[in-house]
């Protein structure tokens, strides 16, 4: 038994503990403590966690162990880029650089086709980020072309919570799968994986300790920035309970605690404090993050929902400002057990790459608010999905059956260029909130002469085996959910409409990303037709998507015609 702290006497949770006698890996709990059953009296442990120097210690069953771990300096930090998906022997895809005003996006590499006989196993991290969809909507709404790196297809699919099926009693997740013909490539088939998280009863969820971290710097002084953030947080406050606690930290020129921890029962006081915010000064984001986490730790609720909610355009210009430095900062802060939600706003100087980094490394999620309706969706209608975690470190391993599958490709879940370039990059699971439905779609080619032979073979052997790994929130025990993908390939028109719509969303994302895996014959008209044939007219979000696709088609086809006309006039196209 023992406990693990850092040099500031703060307890460290989720520290990896390797017991040398049995080579099994354990983790420290929320209070930094651990207890391990063993058949031997004396043993040794190796402790490791991001942002700290590894340490090996001797341990005795009759002595309580107290370990202090030293933080790595920013220069000595060995934090490696974290992969979203990983398949052995992945290579670079061709890539073009896009520049849009002063906005920043990570350069991402599209997943490749993989030979199932050579590399049957692939894994990818699951999260509930949805920012990419509303950001794309913002570009199209202003008649602007979308930078391909702003398109993250898994986030487009997450946006709609498609085909949700409630898990059974006492179960955290439910998995379903289906296979169909591919509507954009006759040579391919589609495998749909639908992962559903259990719903938490909002009346029974644990109390929340929320710190609103609000960017009130000069760059936020525009109608679609600070005023939108203020309205968004005020909507959230109206749904707080007396057991919930809210603090407000602001940064703009200086960093300050704008409001000390206050009960959710004092709604008018909190709303008034938000209303009085004004924008001015520079953007010391790094020191603001440190202060917000300090306030969150002071008000920490054991087994509660402890979360910093950062609202900003991401334009940090004082202190540590690079993605690497912010990644190092947030990695150390996450050991406190405090989650991080990032709400992005603005355009022109929007720093998507910074907010994505913070949310990923802060064990949290990321949404982009392009208007007040999106704020209401994220902070009111989907509040439990956004703020109440069911499980952490969630990732999926899929092992394909090479006797049935010739090759496969995961659509979306694409990696950052630097993560692939660094051969030591590792896969890191994400956080999943209450009641979320996540969809992953694979393109694949089967190994049979025709679909009928495949269906006969698939009836006797699964196409793939899925291993969902996760750690339930407020615990340290990793759990596994195994699932076998069986069934025949169905005509696309006969599968569930929600799955058809998911395919339409994926196709839209691939078109925007200019995917090299789309046949050249797949144009915007075909993309729009697929959306129109699969959407639910009674679902507002799906109906809105068809309008988005129509506007995108109009914008891109018009741009294409202009280029052709310019070429006919004798100028370079």
CSV table of N, CA and C in Angstrom, one decimal, residues 303-387:
chain,number,residue,atom,x,y,z
A,303,UNK,N,-15.3,12.2,-6.1
A,303,UNK,CA,-16.3,11.5,-6.9
A,303,UNK,C,-17.3,12.4,-7.6
A,304,UNK,N,-17.0,13.7,-7.7
A,304,UNK,CA,-17.9,14.6,-8.3
A,304,UNK,C,-17.4,14.9,-9.8
A,305,UNK,N,-18.1,15.9,-10.4
A,305,UNK,CA,-17.7,16.3,-11.8
A,305,UNK,C,-16.9,17.6,-11.7
A,306,UNK,N,-15.6,17.5,-11.7
A,306,UNK,CA,-14.7,18.6,-11.5
A,306,UNK,C,-14.1,19.0,-12.9
A,307,UNK,N,-14.5,20.2,-13.3
A,307,UNK,CA,-14.2,20.5,-14.7
A,307,UNK,C,-13.9,22.0,-14.9
A,308,UNK,N,-12.8,22.3,-15.7
A,308,UNK,CA,-12.6,23.6,-16.2
A,308,UNK,C,-13.2,23.8,-17.6
A,309,UNK,N,-14.0,24.9,-17.8
A,309,UNK,CA,-14.6,25.1,-19.1
A,309,UNK,C,-13.9,26.4,-19.7
A,310,UNK,N,-13.1,26.2,-20.7
A,310,UNK,CA,-12.3,27.2,-21.3
A,310,UNK,C,-13.1,27.7,-22.5
A,311,UNK,N,-13.4,29.0,-22.6
A,311,UNK,CA,-14.0,29.6,-23.7
A,311,UNK,C,-13.1,30.7,-24.3
A,312,UNK,N,-12.7,30.5,-25.6
A,312,UNK,CA,-11.6,31.4,-26.1
A,312,UNK,C,-11.6,31.2,-27.7
A,313,UNK,N,-10.9,32.2,-28.3
A,313,UNK,CA,-10.6,32.0,-29.7
A,313,UNK,C,-9.2,31.3,-29.9
A,314,UNK,N,-8.6,31.0,-28.7
A,314,UNK,CA,-7.3,30.3,-28.7
A,314,UNK,C,-6.1,31.1,-29.1
A,315,UNK,N,-6.3,32.4,-29.1
A,315,UNK,CA,-5.2,33.3,-29.6
A,315,UNK,C,-4.3,33.7,-28.4
A,316,UNK,N,-3.6,32.8,-27.8
A,316,UNK,CA,-2.7,33.1,-26.6
A,316,UNK,C,-1.5,33.9,-27.1
A,317,UNK,N,-1.2,35.0,-26.5
A,317,UNK,CA,0.0,35.8,-27.0
A,317,UNK,C,0.9,36.2,-25.8
A,318,UNK,N,0.7,35.7,-24.6
A,318,UNK,CA,1.6,36.0,-23.5
A,318,UNK,C,1.9,34.7,-22.8
A,319,UNK,N,3.2,34.5,-22.4
A,319,UNK,CA,3.6,33.3,-21.7
A,319,UNK,C,3.8,32.2,-22.7
A,320,UNK,N,3.6,30.9,-22.3
A,320,UNK,CA,3.8,29.8,-23.2
A,320,UNK,C,2.6,29.8,-24.2
A,321,UNK,N,2.9,29.8,-25.5
A,321,UNK,CA,1.9,29.9,-26.6
A,321,UNK,C,1.9,28.8,-27.6
A,322,UNK,N,3.0,28.0,-27.7
A,322,UNK,CA,3.0,27.0,-28.7
A,322,UNK,C,2.2,25.8,-28.3
A,323,UNK,N,1.8,25.0,-29.3
A,323,UNK,CA,1.0,23.8,-29.0
A,323,UNK,C,1.8,22.8,-28.1
A,324,UNK,N,3.1,22.7,-28.3
A,324,UNK,CA,4.0,21.8,-27.5
A,324,UNK,C,4.0,22.2,-26.1
A,325,UNK,N,4.2,23.6,-25.9
A,325,UNK,CA,4.3,24.1,-24.5
A,325,UNK,C,3.0,23.9,-23.8
A,326,UNK,N,1.9,24.2,-24.4
A,326,UNK,CA,0.6,24.0,-23.8
A,326,UNK,C,0.3,22.6,-23.5
A,327,UNK,N,0.7,21.7,-24.4
A,327,UNK,CA,0.5,20.3,-24.2
A,327,UNK,C,1.3,19.8,-22.9
A,328,UNK,N,2.5,20.3,-22.7
A,328,UNK,CA,3.2,20.0,-21.5
A,328,UNK,C,2.5,20.5,-20.3
A,329,UNK,N,2.0,21.7,-20.4
A,329,UNK,CA,1.3,22.3,-19.2
A,329,UNK,C,0.1,21.5,-18.8
A,330,UNK,N,-0.7,21.2,-19.8
A,330,UNK,CA,-2.0,20.6,-19.5
A,330,UNK,C,-1.8,19.1,-19.1
A,331,UNK,N,-0.8,18.5,-19.6
A,331,UNK,CA,-0.5,17.1,-19.2
A,331,UNK,C,-0.2,17.0,-17.7
A,332,UNK,N,0.5,18.0,-17.2
A,332,UNK,CA,0.8,18.0,-15.7
A,332,UNK,C,-0.5,18.3,-14.9
A,333,UNK,N,-1.3,19.2,-15.5
A,333,UNK,CA,-2.5,19.6,-14.7
A,333,UNK,C,-3.6,18.5,-14.7
A,334,UNK,N,-3.6,17.6,-15.7
A,334,UNK,CA,-4.7,16.6,-15.7
A,334,UNK,C,-4.5,15.6,-14.6
A,335,UNK,N,-3.4,15.5,-14.0
A,335,UNK,CA,-3.2,14.6,-12.8
A,335,UNK,C,-4.0,14.9,-11.6
A,336,UNK,N,-4.6,16.1,-11.6
A,336,UNK,CA,-5.4,16.6,-10.5
A,336,UNK,C,-6.8,15.9,-10.5
A,337,UNK,N,-7.2,15.3,-11.6
A,337,UNK,CA,-8.5,14.7,-11.7
A,337,UNK,C,-9.5,15.7,-12.2
A,338,UNK,N,-9.1,16.8,-12.6
A,338,UNK,CA,-10.0,17.9,-13.2
A,338,UNK,C,-10.0,17.7,-14.7
A,339,UNK,N,-11.3,17.6,-15.3
A,339,UNK,CA,-11.4,17.5,-16.7
A,339,UNK,C,-11.4,18.9,-17.3
A,340,UNK,N,-11.2,18.9,-18.7
A,340,UNK,CA,-11.2,20.2,-19.4
A,340,UNK,C,-12.1,20.1,-20.6
A,341,UNK,N,-13.0,21.1,-20.7
A,341,UNK,CA,-13.8,21.3,-21.9
A,341,UNK,C,-13.4,22.6,-22.5
A,342,UNK,N,-13.2,22.6,-23.9
A,342,UNK,CA,-12.8,23.8,-24.6
A,342,UNK,C,-14.0,24.2,-25.5
A,343,UNK,N,-14.3,25.4,-25.4
A,343,UNK,CA,-15.4,26.0,-26.3
A,343,UNK,C,-14.7,27.1,-27.2
A,344,UNK,N,-14.6,26.8,-28.5
A,344,UNK,CA,-13.9,27.7,-29.4
A,344,UNK,C,-14.9,28.7,-30.0
A,345,UNK,N,-14.5,29.9,-30.2
A,345,UNK,CA,-15.4,30.9,-30.9
A,345,UNK,C,-14.5,31.7,-31.9
A,346,UNK,N,-15.2,32.5,-32.7
A,346,UNK,CA,-14.4,33.5,-33.5
A,346,UNK,C,-14.0,33.0,-34.9
A,347,UNK,N,-13.4,33.9,-35.7
A,347,UNK,CA,-13.0,33.6,-37.0
A,347,UNK,C,-11.8,34.5,-37.3
A,348,UNK,N,-11.0,34.2,-38.3
A,348,UNK,CA,-10.0,35.1,-38.8
A,348,UNK,C,-8.7,34.8,-38.0
A,349,UNK,N,-8.7,34.7,-36.7
A,349,UNK,CA,-7.5,34.3,-36.0
A,349,UNK,C,-7.7,33.1,-35.1
A,350,UNK,N,-8.7,32.3,-35.4
A,350,UNK,CA,-9.1,31.2,-34.6
A,350,UNK,C,-8.0,30.1,-34.6
A,351,UNK,N,-7.7,29.7,-33.4
A,351,UNK,CA,-6.6,28.7,-33.2
A,351,UNK,C,-7.1,27.3,-32.8
A,352,UNK,N,-7.6,26.6,-33.8
A,352,UNK,CA,-8.2,25.3,-33.7
A,352,UNK,C,-7.2,24.4,-33.1
A,353,UNK,N,-5.9,24.5,-33.6
A,353,UNK,CA,-4.9,23.5,-33.2
A,353,UNK,C,-4.6,23.6,-31.7
A,354,UNK,N,-4.6,24.8,-31.1
A,354,UNK,CA,-4.3,25.0,-29.7
A,354,UNK,C,-5.5,24.4,-28.8
A,355,UNK,N,-6.7,24.6,-29.2
A,355,UNK,CA,-7.9,24.1,-28.4
A,355,UNK,C,-8.0,22.6,-28.6
A,356,UNK,N,-7.7,22.1,-29.7
A,356,UNK,CA,-7.7,20.6,-29.9
A,356,UNK,C,-6.6,20.0,-29.0
A,357,UNK,N,-5.4,20.6,-28.9
A,357,UNK,CA,-4.4,20.1,-28.1
A,357,UNK,C,-4.8,20.1,-26.6
A,358,UNK,N,-5.3,21.2,-26.1
A,358,UNK,CA,-5.7,21.3,-24.7
A,358,UNK,C,-6.8,20.3,-24.4
A,359,UNK,N,-7.8,20.2,-25.2
A,359,UNK,CA,-8.9,19.2,-24.9
A,359,UNK,C,-8.4,17.8,-24.9
A,360,UNK,N,-7.6,17.4,-25.8
A,360,UNK,CA,-7.1,16.1,-25.9
A,360,UNK,C,-6.2,15.7,-24.7
A,361,UNK,N,-5.2,16.6,-24.4
A,361,UNK,CA,-4.3,16.3,-23.3
A,361,UNK,C,-4.9,16.6,-21.9
A,362,UNK,N,-6.0,17.3,-21.9
A,362,UNK,CA,-6.7,17.6,-20.6
A,362,UNK,C,-7.8,16.7,-20.3
A,363,UNK,N,-7.8,15.5,-21.0
A,363,UNK,CA,-8.8,14.5,-20.7
A,363,UNK,C,-10.2,15.1,-20.8
A,364,UNK,N,-10.4,15.8,-21.9
A,364,UNK,CA,-11.7,16.5,-22.1
A,364,UNK,C,-12.3,16.5,-23.5
A,365,UNK,N,-13.1,17.4,-23.8
A,365,UNK,CA,-13.7,17.5,-25.1
A,365,UNK,C,-13.7,18.9,-25.7
A,366,UNK,N,-14.1,19.0,-26.9
A,366,UNK,CA,-13.9,20.3,-27.6
A,366,UNK,C,-15.1,20.5,-28.6
A,367,UNK,N,-15.7,21.7,-28.4
A,367,UNK,CA,-16.8,22.1,-29.3
A,367,UNK,C,-16.5,23.5,-29.8
A,368,UNK,N,-17.1,23.8,-31.0
A,368,UNK,CA,-16.9,25.1,-31.6
A,368,UNK,C,-18.3,25.8,-31.7
A,369,UNK,N,-18.5,27.0,-31.1
A,369,UNK,CA,-19.7,27.7,-31.1
A,369,UNK,C,-19.7,28.7,-32.2
A,370,UNK,N,-20.5,28.5,-33.3
A,370,UNK,CA,-20.5,29.4,-34.4
A,370,UNK,C,-21.7,30.4,-34.2
A,371,UNK,N,-22.7,30.0,-33.4
A,371,UNK,CA,-23.8,30.9,-33.1
A,371,UNK,C,-24.5,30.5,-31.9
A,372,UNK,N,-25.6,31.2,-31.5
A,372,UNK,CA,-26.3,30.9,-30.2
A,372,UNK,C,-27.0,29.6,-30.2
A,373,UNK,N,-27.5,29.2,-31.4
A,373,UNK,CA,-28.2,27.9,-31.4
A,373,UNK,C,-27.2,26.7,-31.1
A,374,UNK,N,-25.9,26.9,-31.6
A,374,UNK,CA,-25.0,25.8,-31.3
A,374,UNK,C,-24.6,25.9,-29.8
A,375,UNK,N,-24.6,27.1,-29.2
A,375,UNK,CA,-24.3,27.2,-27.8
A,375,UNK,C,-25.4,26.5,-27.0
A,376,UNK,N,-26.6,26.6,-27.4
A,376,UNK,CA,-27.8,26.0,-26.7
A,376,UNK,C,-27.7,24.5,-26.9
A,377,UNK,N,-27.3,24.0,-28.0
A,377,UNK,CA,-27.2,22.6,-28.3
A,377,UNK,C,-26.1,22.0,-27.4
A,378,UNK,N,-24.9,22.6,-27.3
A,378,UNK,CA,-23.8,22.1,-26.5
A,378,UNK,C,-24.0,22.2,-25.0
A,379,UNK,N,-24.5,23.3,-24.5
A,379,UNK,CA,-24.6,23.6,-23.1
A,379,UNK,C,-25.9,23.4,-22.4
A,380,UNK,N,-27.0,23.2,-23.2
A,380,UNK,CA,-28.3,23.0,-22.6
A,380,UNK,C,-28.8,21.6,-23.0
A,381,UNK,N,-29.1,21.4,-24.3
A,381,UNK,CA,-29.7,20.2,-24.8
A,381,UNK,C,-28.8,19.0,-24.6
A,382,UNK,N,-27.5,19.1,-24.8
A,382,UNK,CA,-26.6,18.0,-24.6
A,382,UNK,C,-25.6,18.2,-23.4
A,383,UNK,N,-26.2,18.8,-22.4
A,383,UNK,CA,-25.3,19.1,-21.2
A,383,UNK,C,-24.7,17.9,-20.6
A,384,UNK,N,-25.4,16.8,-20.5
A,384,UNK,CA,-24.8,15.6,-19.9
A,384,UNK,C,-23.8,14.9,-20.8
A,385,UNK,N,-24.0,15.0,-22.1
A,385,UNK,CA,-23.0,14.5,-23.1
A,385,UNK,C,-21.8,15.3,-23.0
A,386,UNK,N,-21.9,16.6,-22.8
A,386,UNK,CA,-20.7,17.5,-22.8
A,386,UNK,C,-19.9,17.4,-21.5
A,387,UNK,N,-20.6,17.4,-20.4
A,387,UNK,CA,-19.9,17.6,-19.1
A,387,UNK,C,-19.9,16.5,-18.2
